[in-house]
Amino acid sequence: MMNREEVLRWLHETDPTRLADLYARADAVRRECVGDEIHLRGLVEISNYCLQNCAYCGLRRENIAVERYRMSDLEIMDCVQEAVRRGYGTIVLQSGEDYGLETGWIADLVRKIKAGTSLAVTLSLGERFPEELAAWREAGADRYLLKFETSDDELYERIHPALPNRAYSRKGLLRILKDLGYEVGSGVMVGLPGQSYQALANDLFLFREMGLDMIGAGPFLPHPQTPLGQDATYATLPPEEQVPATEEMAYKVVALTRILCPNANIPSTTSLASLNREAGRRLALQRGANVVMPNLTPGTYRLCYEIYPEKLCFHEDPDFEHAQLMQLFADLGRPVGKGPGGRPVDIAKGKESSL
Ligand code: 5AD
Ligand code: SF4
């Protein structure tokens, strides 16, 4: 196991030879603990309405430049069928925090997917009420994704203005999701303005402490229609304390996450692939990641789901993307994961890597 000083040292490391050692170690832990399989999760961005006003995100409520959409259940079921055709094990339904997606409607949708396919269903619909999360779990939803974005409460409050009448914190909801029996995913952005090395080290240890099943970390990418993309002084730190939003820092976080949470499912994120279109996806898979989430959102809606600019999927034809992925996995000598690819059993046994 790595201690805090070591994690901080790695976060500051710049020597390529030493970093190559870190990446090799993460890759070995990945192979030992979750194997060579790469699991595919089909992502459907079902609505881009959002009640929240996060300072970093292009879908924030106050960004009136976004054309808002909500997919119909028929449109969503088409995407589900596409996931089945392609042999994916999981469908991920993602949206902004949109109460237009009614509790019963989502529950019916989940039931329909579970009855008609063998897909695992992951929901990523933001902060919803515990009763809703319970209803969806009852309807058959297997997993829930809710990123805590940063463990630094002060920074979180600055970039994520609180909505009135919220009884639960995001971290509190993660606990509730676990108690409801969901496999729980969370994660952070790397290089958020105002994010210190200390805070990022805390994020990594919090992943471990929370016993998360899925952990996603990608670089912060500034969006011009957001406060954080417009105002360089929105959240500032002395330069030596600020984590840079670089590709390399994101790989370090993926590698350290794998070493600290050996059994977690870790995606090679779209934000990382957007930063380096040519090699980002591959490099994350070689440095700890074992999951890819291809985008199945219909083209007409996809462009409207602009969390940050120049998302990889804006430019890809879905069939081309799929073929490219298959080629990449073949080049890496890694098989596509069979079945839902959920929580590895060893998490329950608390197995530690010997590496
Ligand atoms: N850069 C990178 N990731 C972002 N997200 C939101 N805005 C950005 C951005 N500007 C990520 C957050 C959030 C998810 C919707 O997308 O982690 O959880
Ligand atoms: Fe909404 Fe999520 Fe974007 Fe925040 S990060 S504005 S909750 S979609």
mmCIF file of N, CA and C in Angstrom, residues 190-241:
data_model
loop_
_atom_site.group_PDB
_atom_site.id
_atom_site.type_symbol
_atom_site.label_atom_id
_atom_site.label_comp_id
_atom_site.label_asym_id
_atom_site.label_seq_id
_atom_site.Cartn_x
_atom_site.Cartn_y
_atom_site.Cartn_z
ATOM 1 N N VAL A 190 -9.593 16.443 -12.529
ATOM 2 C CA VAL A 190 -8.179 16.652 -12.221
ATOM 3 C C VAL A 190 -7.753 18.006 -12.780
ATOM 4 N N GLY A 191 -7.242 18.876 -11.906
ATOM 5 C CA GLY A 191 -6.785 20.184 -12.357
ATOM 6 C C GLY A 191 -7.872 21.244 -12.325
ATOM 7 N N LEU A 192 -8.903 21.021 -11.520
ATOM 8 C CA LEU A 192 -9.898 22.075 -11.297
ATOM 9 C C LEU A 192 -9.197 23.314 -10.755
ATOM 10 N N PRO A 193 -9.521 24.490 -11.260
ATOM 11 C CA PRO A 193 -8.935 25.695 -10.659
ATOM 12 C C PRO A 193 -9.240 25.715 -9.156
ATOM 13 N N GLY A 194 -8.209 25.893 -8.352
ATOM 14 C CA GLY A 194 -8.394 25.892 -6.905
ATOM 15 C C GLY A 194 -8.112 24.536 -6.264
ATOM 16 N N GLN A 195 -7.808 23.514 -7.091
ATOM 17 C CA GLN A 195 -7.520 22.171 -6.542
ATOM 18 C C GLN A 195 -6.030 22.061 -6.206
ATOM 19 N N SER A 196 -5.749 21.816 -4.933
ATOM 20 C CA SER A 196 -4.346 21.695 -4.514
ATOM 21 C C SER A 196 -3.916 20.237 -4.570
ATOM 22 N N TYR A 197 -2.601 20.032 -4.526
ATOM 23 C CA TYR A 197 -2.068 18.665 -4.483
ATOM 24 C C TYR A 197 -2.560 17.921 -3.248
ATOM 25 N N GLN A 198 -2.617 18.657 -2.124
ATOM 26 C CA GLN A 198 -3.107 18.045 -0.888
ATOM 27 C C GLN A 198 -4.542 17.544 -1.077
ATOM 28 N N ALA A 199 -5.356 18.398 -1.709
ATOM 29 C CA ALA A 199 -6.767 18.035 -1.903
ATOM 30 C C ALA A 199 -6.881 16.824 -2.831
ATOM 31 N N LEU A 200 -6.059 16.782 -3.867
ATOM 32 C CA LEU A 200 -6.118 15.656 -4.798
ATOM 33 C C LEU A 200 -5.683 14.354 -4.107
ATOM 34 N N ALA A 201 -4.664 14.455 -3.252
ATOM 35 C CA ALA A 201 -4.255 13.269 -2.483
ATOM 36 C C ALA A 201 -5.425 12.814 -1.605
ATOM 37 N N ASN A 202 -6.124 13.778 -0.996
ATOM 38 C CA ASN A 202 -7.298 13.414 -0.176
ATOM 39 C C ASN A 202 -8.357 12.715 -1.023
ATOM 40 N N ASP A 203 -8.563 13.196 -2.251
ATOM 41 C CA ASP A 203 -9.541 12.557 -3.146
ATOM 42 C C ASP A 203 -9.209 11.076 -3.298
ATOM 43 N N LEU A 204 -7.933 10.813 -3.554
ATOM 44 C CA LEU A 204 -7.513 9.429 -3.817
ATOM 45 C C LEU A 204 -7.757 8.537 -2.597
ATOM 46 N N PHE A 205 -7.476 9.063 -1.411
ATOM 47 C CA PHE A 205 -7.707 8.249 -0.214
ATOM 48 C C PHE A 205 -9.192 8.117 0.098
ATOM 49 N N LEU A 206 -9.962 9.133 -0.300
ATOM 50 C CA LEU A 206 -11.408 9.039 -0.091
ATOM 51 C C LEU A 206 -12.021 7.952 -0.990
ATOM 52 N N PHE A 207 -11.513 7.814 -2.216
ATOM 53 C CA PHE A 207 -11.984 6.721 -3.093
ATOM 54 C C PHE A 207 -11.883 5.400 -2.339
ATOM 55 N N ARG A 208 -10.735 5.235 -1.714
ATOM 56 C CA ARG A 208 -10.441 3.977 -1.038
ATOM 57 C C ARG A 208 -11.332 3.793 0.190
ATOM 58 N N GLU A 209 -11.412 4.855 0.968
ATOM 59 C CA GLU A 209 -12.204 4.811 2.198
ATOM 60 C C GLU A 209 -13.678 4.508 1.907
ATOM 61 N N MET A 210 -14.188 5.063 0.810
ATOM 62 C CA MET A 210 -15.601 4.866 0.484
ATOM 63 C C MET A 210 -15.866 3.486 -0.099
ATOM 64 N N GLY A 211 -14.817 2.754 -0.428
ATOM 65 C CA GLY A 211 -14.990 1.425 -1.020
ATOM 66 C C GLY A 211 -15.787 1.485 -2.316
ATOM 67 N N LEU A 212 -15.460 2.442 -3.162
ATOM 68 C CA LEU A 212 -16.220 2.633 -4.405
ATOM 69 C C LEU A 212 -16.014 1.457 -5.365
ATOM 70 N N ASP A 213 -17.053 1.141 -6.090
ATOM 71 C CA ASP A 213 -16.978 0.070 -7.090
ATOM 72 C C ASP A 213 -16.442 0.600 -8.419
ATOM 73 N N MET A 214 -16.728 1.866 -8.708
ATOM 74 C CA MET A 214 -16.307 2.463 -9.981
ATOM 75 C C MET A 214 -15.739 3.849 -9.685
ATOM 76 N N ILE A 215 -14.637 4.176 -10.342
ATOM 77 C CA ILE A 215 -13.992 5.464 -10.070
ATOM 78 C C ILE A 215 -13.524 6.093 -11.374
ATOM 79 N N GLY A 216 -14.072 7.262 -11.677
ATOM 80 C CA GLY A 216 -13.701 7.948 -12.914
ATOM 81 C C GLY A 216 -12.991 9.259 -12.609
ATOM 82 N N ALA A 217 -11.869 9.482 -13.266
ATOM 83 C CA ALA A 217 -11.152 10.745 -13.082
ATOM 84 C C ALA A 217 -10.668 11.228 -14.441
ATOM 85 N N GLY A 218 -11.046 12.437 -14.773
ATOM 86 C CA GLY A 218 -10.606 12.992 -16.058
ATOM 87 C C GLY A 218 -10.154 14.419 -15.859
ATOM 88 N N PRO A 219 -9.412 14.951 -16.827
ATOM 89 C CA PRO A 219 -8.915 16.323 -16.697
ATOM 90 C C PRO A 219 -10.045 17.344 -16.776
ATOM 91 N N PHE A 220 -9.924 18.425 -16.032
ATOM 92 C CA PHE A 220 -10.834 19.562 -16.180
ATOM 93 C C PHE A 220 -10.556 20.220 -17.532
ATOM 94 N N LEU A 221 -11.616 20.455 -18.307
ATOM 95 C CA LEU A 221 -11.475 21.124 -19.606
ATOM 96 C C LEU A 221 -12.339 22.379 -19.572
ATOM 97 N N PRO A 222 -11.731 23.565 -19.694
ATOM 98 C CA PRO A 222 -12.519 24.789 -19.548
ATOM 99 C C PRO A 222 -13.565 24.952 -20.641
ATOM 100 N N HIS A 223 -14.765 25.349 -20.232
ATOM 101 C CA HIS A 223 -15.834 25.603 -21.196
ATOM 102 C C HIS A 223 -16.066 27.111 -21.246
ATOM 103 N N PRO A 224 -16.019 27.723 -22.430
ATOM 104 C CA PRO A 224 -16.082 29.188 -22.518
ATOM 105 C C PRO A 224 -17.384 29.788 -21.983
ATOM 106 N N GLN A 225 -18.477 29.004 -21.932
ATOM 107 C CA GLN A 225 -19.730 29.579 -21.428
ATOM 108 C C GLN A 225 -19.962 29.285 -19.943
ATOM 109 N N THR A 226 -18.863 29.169 -19.192
ATOM 110 C CA THR A 226 -18.995 28.912 -17.753
ATOM 111 C C THR A 226 -18.102 29.884 -16.979
ATOM 112 N N PRO A 227 -18.435 30.145 -15.722
ATOM 113 C CA PRO A 227 -17.585 31.032 -14.915
ATOM 114 C C PRO A 227 -16.129 30.558 -14.868
ATOM 115 N N LEU A 228 -15.921 29.253 -14.690
ATOM 116 C CA LEU A 228 -14.542 28.768 -14.597
ATOM 117 C C LEU A 228 -13.801 28.840 -15.932
ATOM 118 N N GLY A 229 -14.539 28.849 -17.025
ATOM 119 C CA GLY A 229 -13.904 28.959 -18.336
ATOM 120 C C GLY A 229 -13.660 30.408 -18.738
ATOM 121 N N GLN A 230 -14.355 31.317 -18.061
ATOM 122 C CA GLN A 230 -14.260 32.731 -18.457
ATOM 123 C C GLN A 230 -13.360 33.536 -17.551
ATOM 124 N N ASP A 231 -13.336 33.162 -16.287
ATOM 125 C CA ASP A 231 -12.692 34.021 -15.303
ATOM 126 C C ASP A 231 -11.508 33.289 -14.672
ATOM 127 N N ALA A 232 -10.318 33.694 -15.093
ATOM 128 C CA ALA A 232 -9.105 33.015 -14.621
ATOM 129 C C ALA A 232 -8.864 33.240 -13.135
ATOM 130 N N THR A 233 -9.589 34.185 -12.533
ATOM 131 C CA THR A 233 -9.362 34.459 -11.107
ATOM 132 C C THR A 233 -10.470 33.868 -10.234
ATOM 133 N N TYR A 234 -11.349 33.053 -10.839
ATOM 134 C CA TYR A 234 -12.515 32.519 -10.111
ATOM 135 C C TYR A 234 -12.091 31.737 -8.866
ATOM 136 N N ALA A 235 -11.113 30.880 -9.045
ATOM 137 C CA ALA A 235 -10.578 30.114 -7.912
ATOM 138 C C ALA A 235 -9.081 29.986 -8.144
ATOM 139 N N THR A 236 -8.314 30.670 -7.347
ATOM 140 C CA THR A 236 -6.871 30.633 -7.599
ATOM 141 C C THR A 236 -6.101 30.162 -6.383
ATOM 142 N N LEU A 237 -4.953 29.595 -6.661
ATOM 143 C CA LEU A 237 -4.037 29.110 -5.640
ATOM 144 C C LEU A 237 -2.643 29.563 -6.059
ATOM 145 N N PRO A 238 -1.693 29.620 -5.125
ATOM 146 C CA PRO A 238 -0.315 29.852 -5.560
ATOM 147 C C PRO A 238 0.066 28.767 -6.579
ATOM 148 N N PRO A 239 0.795 29.142 -7.642
ATOM 149 C CA PRO A 239 1.060 28.200 -8.733
ATOM 150 C C PRO A 239 1.674 26.882 -8.267
ATOM 151 N N GLU A 240 2.495 26.922 -7.221
ATOM 152 C CA GLU A 240 3.142 25.671 -6.789
ATOM 153 C C GLU A 240 2.140 24.726 -6.099
ATOM 154 N N GLU A 241 0.987 25.261 -5.702
ATOM 155 C CA GLU A 241 -0.013 24.396 -5.048
ATOM 156 C C GLU A 241 -1.080 23.894 -6.009
#
